[in-house]
Short mmCIF file of N, CA and C in Angstrom, two decimals:
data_model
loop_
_atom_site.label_atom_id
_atom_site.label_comp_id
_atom_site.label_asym_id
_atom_site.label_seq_id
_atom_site.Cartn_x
_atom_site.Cartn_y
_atom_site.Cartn_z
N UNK A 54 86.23 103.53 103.86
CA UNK A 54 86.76 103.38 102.54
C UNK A 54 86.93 104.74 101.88
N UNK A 55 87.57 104.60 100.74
CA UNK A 55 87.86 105.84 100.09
C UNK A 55 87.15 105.54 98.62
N UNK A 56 87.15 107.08 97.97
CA UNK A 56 86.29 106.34 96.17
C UNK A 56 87.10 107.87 95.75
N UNK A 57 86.90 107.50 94.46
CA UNK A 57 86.96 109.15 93.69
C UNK A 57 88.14 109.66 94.02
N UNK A 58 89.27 109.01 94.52
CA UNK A 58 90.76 109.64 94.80
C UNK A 58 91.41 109.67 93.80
N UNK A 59 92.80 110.08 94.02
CA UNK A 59 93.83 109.92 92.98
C UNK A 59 95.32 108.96 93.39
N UNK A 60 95.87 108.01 92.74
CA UNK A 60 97.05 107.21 93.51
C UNK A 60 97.68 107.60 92.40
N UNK A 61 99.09 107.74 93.03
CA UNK A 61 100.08 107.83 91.81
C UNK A 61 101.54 107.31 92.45
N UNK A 62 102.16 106.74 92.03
CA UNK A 62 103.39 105.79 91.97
C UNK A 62 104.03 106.72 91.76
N UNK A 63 105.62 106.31 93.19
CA UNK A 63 106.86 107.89 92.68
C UNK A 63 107.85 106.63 93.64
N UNK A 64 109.04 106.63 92.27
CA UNK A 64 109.99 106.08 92.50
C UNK A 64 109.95 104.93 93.06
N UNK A 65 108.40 104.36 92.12
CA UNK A 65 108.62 102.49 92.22
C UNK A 65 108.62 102.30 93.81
N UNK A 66 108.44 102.96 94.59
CA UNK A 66 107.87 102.38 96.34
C UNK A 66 106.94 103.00 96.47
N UNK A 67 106.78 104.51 96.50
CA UNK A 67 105.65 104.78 97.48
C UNK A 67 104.24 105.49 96.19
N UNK A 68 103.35 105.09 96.79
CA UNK A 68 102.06 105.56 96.42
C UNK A 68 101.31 106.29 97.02
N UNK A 69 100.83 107.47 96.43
CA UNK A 69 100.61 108.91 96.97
C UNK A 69 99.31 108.70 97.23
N UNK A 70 98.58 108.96 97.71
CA UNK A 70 96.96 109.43 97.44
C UNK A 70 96.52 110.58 98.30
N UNK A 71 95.61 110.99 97.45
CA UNK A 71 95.16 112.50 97.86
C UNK A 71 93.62 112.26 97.21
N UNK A 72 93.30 112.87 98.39
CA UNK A 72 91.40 113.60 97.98
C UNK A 72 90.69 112.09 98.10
N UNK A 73 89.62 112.54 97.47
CA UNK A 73 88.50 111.68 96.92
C UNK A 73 87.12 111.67 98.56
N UNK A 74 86.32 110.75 98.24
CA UNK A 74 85.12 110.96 99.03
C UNK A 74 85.37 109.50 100.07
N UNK A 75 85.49 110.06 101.31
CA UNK A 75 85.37 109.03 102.65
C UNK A 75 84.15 108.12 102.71
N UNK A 76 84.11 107.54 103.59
CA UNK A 76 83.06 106.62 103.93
C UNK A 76 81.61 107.51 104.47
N UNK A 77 81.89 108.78 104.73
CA UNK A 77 81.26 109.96 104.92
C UNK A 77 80.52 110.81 103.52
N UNK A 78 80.83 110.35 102.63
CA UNK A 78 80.37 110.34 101.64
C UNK A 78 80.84 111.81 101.67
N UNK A 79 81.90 112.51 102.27
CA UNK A 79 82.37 114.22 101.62
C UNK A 79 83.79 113.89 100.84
N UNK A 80 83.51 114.97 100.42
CA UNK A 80 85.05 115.13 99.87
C UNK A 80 85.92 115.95 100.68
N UNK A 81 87.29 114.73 100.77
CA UNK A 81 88.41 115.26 101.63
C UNK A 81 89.56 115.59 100.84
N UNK A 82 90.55 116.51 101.62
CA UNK A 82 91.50 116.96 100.96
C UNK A 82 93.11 115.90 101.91
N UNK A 83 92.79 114.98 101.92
CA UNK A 83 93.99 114.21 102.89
C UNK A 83 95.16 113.54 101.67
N UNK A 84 95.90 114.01 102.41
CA UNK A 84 97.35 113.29 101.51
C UNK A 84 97.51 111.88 102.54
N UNK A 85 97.72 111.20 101.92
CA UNK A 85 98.35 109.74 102.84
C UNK A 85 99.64 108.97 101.82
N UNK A 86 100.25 108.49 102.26
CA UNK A 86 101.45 107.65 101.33
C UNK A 86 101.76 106.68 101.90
N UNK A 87 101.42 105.58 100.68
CA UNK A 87 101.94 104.15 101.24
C UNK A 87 103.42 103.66 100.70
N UNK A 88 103.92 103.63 101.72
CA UNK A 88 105.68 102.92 101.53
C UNK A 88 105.17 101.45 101.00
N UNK A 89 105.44 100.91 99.76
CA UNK A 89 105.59 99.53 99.05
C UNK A 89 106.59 98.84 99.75
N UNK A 90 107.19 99.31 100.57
CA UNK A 90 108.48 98.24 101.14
C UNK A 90 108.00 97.79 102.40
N UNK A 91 107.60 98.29 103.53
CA UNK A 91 107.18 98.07 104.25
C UNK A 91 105.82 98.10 104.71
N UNK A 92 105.31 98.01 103.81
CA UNK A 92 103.40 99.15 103.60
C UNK A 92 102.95 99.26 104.91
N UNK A 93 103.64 100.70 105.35
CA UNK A 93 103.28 101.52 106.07
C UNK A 93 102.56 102.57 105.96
N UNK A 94 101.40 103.64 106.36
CA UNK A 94 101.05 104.53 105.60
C UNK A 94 101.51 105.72 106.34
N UNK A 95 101.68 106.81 105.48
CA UNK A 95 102.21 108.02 106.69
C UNK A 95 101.55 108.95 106.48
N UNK A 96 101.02 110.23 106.97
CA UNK A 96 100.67 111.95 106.63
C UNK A 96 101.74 112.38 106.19
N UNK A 97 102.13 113.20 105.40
CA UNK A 97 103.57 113.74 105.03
C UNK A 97 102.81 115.39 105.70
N UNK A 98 104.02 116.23 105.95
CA UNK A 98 103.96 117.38 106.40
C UNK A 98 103.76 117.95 104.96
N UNK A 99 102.37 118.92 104.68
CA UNK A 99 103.06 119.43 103.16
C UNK A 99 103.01 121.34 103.17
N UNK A 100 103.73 121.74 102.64
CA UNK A 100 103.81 123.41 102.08
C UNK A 100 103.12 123.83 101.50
N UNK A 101 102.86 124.93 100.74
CA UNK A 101 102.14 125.75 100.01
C UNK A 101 100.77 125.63 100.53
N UNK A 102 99.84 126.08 99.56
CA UNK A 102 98.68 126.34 99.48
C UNK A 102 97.93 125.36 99.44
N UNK A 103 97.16 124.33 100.22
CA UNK A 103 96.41 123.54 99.67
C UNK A 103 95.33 123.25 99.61
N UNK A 104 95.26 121.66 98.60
CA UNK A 104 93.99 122.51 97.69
C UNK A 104 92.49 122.33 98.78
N UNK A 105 91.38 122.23 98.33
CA UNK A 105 90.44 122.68 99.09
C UNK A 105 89.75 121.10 99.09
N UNK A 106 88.76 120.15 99.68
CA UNK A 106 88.54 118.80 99.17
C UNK A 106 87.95 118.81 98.21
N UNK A 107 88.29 117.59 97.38
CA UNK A 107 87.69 117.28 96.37
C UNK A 107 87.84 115.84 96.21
N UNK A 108 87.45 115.71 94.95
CA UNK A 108 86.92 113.94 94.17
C UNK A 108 86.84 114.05 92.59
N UNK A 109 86.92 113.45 92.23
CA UNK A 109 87.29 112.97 90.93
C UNK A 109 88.26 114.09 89.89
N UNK A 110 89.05 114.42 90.57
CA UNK A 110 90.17 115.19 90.05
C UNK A 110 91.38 114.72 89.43
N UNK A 111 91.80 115.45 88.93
CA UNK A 111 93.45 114.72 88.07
C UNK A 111 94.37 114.88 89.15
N UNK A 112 95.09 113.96 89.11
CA UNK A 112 96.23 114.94 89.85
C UNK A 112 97.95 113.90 89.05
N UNK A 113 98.79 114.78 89.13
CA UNK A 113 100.40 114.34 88.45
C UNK A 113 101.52 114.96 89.30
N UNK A 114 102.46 113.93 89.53
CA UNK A 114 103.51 114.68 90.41
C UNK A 114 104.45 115.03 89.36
N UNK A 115 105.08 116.22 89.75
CA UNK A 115 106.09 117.04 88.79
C UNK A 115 107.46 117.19 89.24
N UNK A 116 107.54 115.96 90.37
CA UNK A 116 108.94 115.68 91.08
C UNK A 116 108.70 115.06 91.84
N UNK A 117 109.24 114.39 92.77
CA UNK A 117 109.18 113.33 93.69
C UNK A 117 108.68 114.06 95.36
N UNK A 118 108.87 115.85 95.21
CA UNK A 118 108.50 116.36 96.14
C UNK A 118 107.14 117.03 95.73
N UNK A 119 106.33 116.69 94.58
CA UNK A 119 105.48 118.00 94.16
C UNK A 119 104.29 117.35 93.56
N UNK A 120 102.96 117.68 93.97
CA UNK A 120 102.26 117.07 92.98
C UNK A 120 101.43 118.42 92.71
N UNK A 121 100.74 118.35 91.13
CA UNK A 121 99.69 119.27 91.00
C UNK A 121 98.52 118.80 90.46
N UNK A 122 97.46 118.95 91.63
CA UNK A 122 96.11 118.70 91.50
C UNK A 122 95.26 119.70 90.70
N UNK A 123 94.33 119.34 89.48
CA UNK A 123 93.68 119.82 89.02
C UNK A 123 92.20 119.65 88.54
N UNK A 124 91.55 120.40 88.70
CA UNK A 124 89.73 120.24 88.39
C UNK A 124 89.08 119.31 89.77
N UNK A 125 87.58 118.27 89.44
CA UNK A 125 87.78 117.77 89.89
C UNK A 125 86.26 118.11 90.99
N UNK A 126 85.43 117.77 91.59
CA UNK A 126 84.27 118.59 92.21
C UNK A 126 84.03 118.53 93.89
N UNK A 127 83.66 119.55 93.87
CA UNK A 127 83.90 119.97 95.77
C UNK A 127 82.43 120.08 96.21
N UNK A 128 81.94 119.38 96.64
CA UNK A 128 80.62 119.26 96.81
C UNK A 128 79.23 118.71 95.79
N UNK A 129 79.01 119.97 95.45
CA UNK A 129 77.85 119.96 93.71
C UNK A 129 78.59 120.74 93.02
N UNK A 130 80.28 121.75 93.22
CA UNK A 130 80.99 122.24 92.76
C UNK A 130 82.13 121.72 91.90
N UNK A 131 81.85 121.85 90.47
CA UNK A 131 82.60 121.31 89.82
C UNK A 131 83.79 122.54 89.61
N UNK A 132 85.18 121.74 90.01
CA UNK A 132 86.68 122.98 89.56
C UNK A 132 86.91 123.04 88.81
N UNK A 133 87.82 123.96 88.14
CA UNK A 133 88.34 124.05 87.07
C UNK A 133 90.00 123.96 87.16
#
């Protein structure tokens, strides 16, 4: 199971999720996306810099290609 993630809805099908704490009780940094049409789930290939794991963080997409994750705690490490 997953806890402490973030889901966010982009363009009414697919639902993003990123981070939060595994059944392992760590915090992971995994992107997964579920297609609403066929609920399939996929890894997407992603760019830039990313972020490090975490859990209970914000996160908002700022385009249909982009999300930005913020704060949020990495261990006993709370982000900013």
């Amino acid at each position: 199971g997953l806890a402490l993630h973030t889901a966010l809805l982009v363009e009414n099908r697919r639902i993003v999720v990123f981070g939060g704490r595994g059944s392992d009780f760590l915090p992971t940094n995994a992107l997964h996306i579920l297609d609403t049409a066929s609920l399939s789930w996929s890894q997407p290939q992603t760019y830039g810099e990313t972020p490090c794991p975490r859990d209970s963080h914000s996160a908002v997409m700022i385009s249909t290609s982009a999300m930005a994750i913020v704060g949020g705690r990495a261990g006993d490490a709370w982000l900013n």
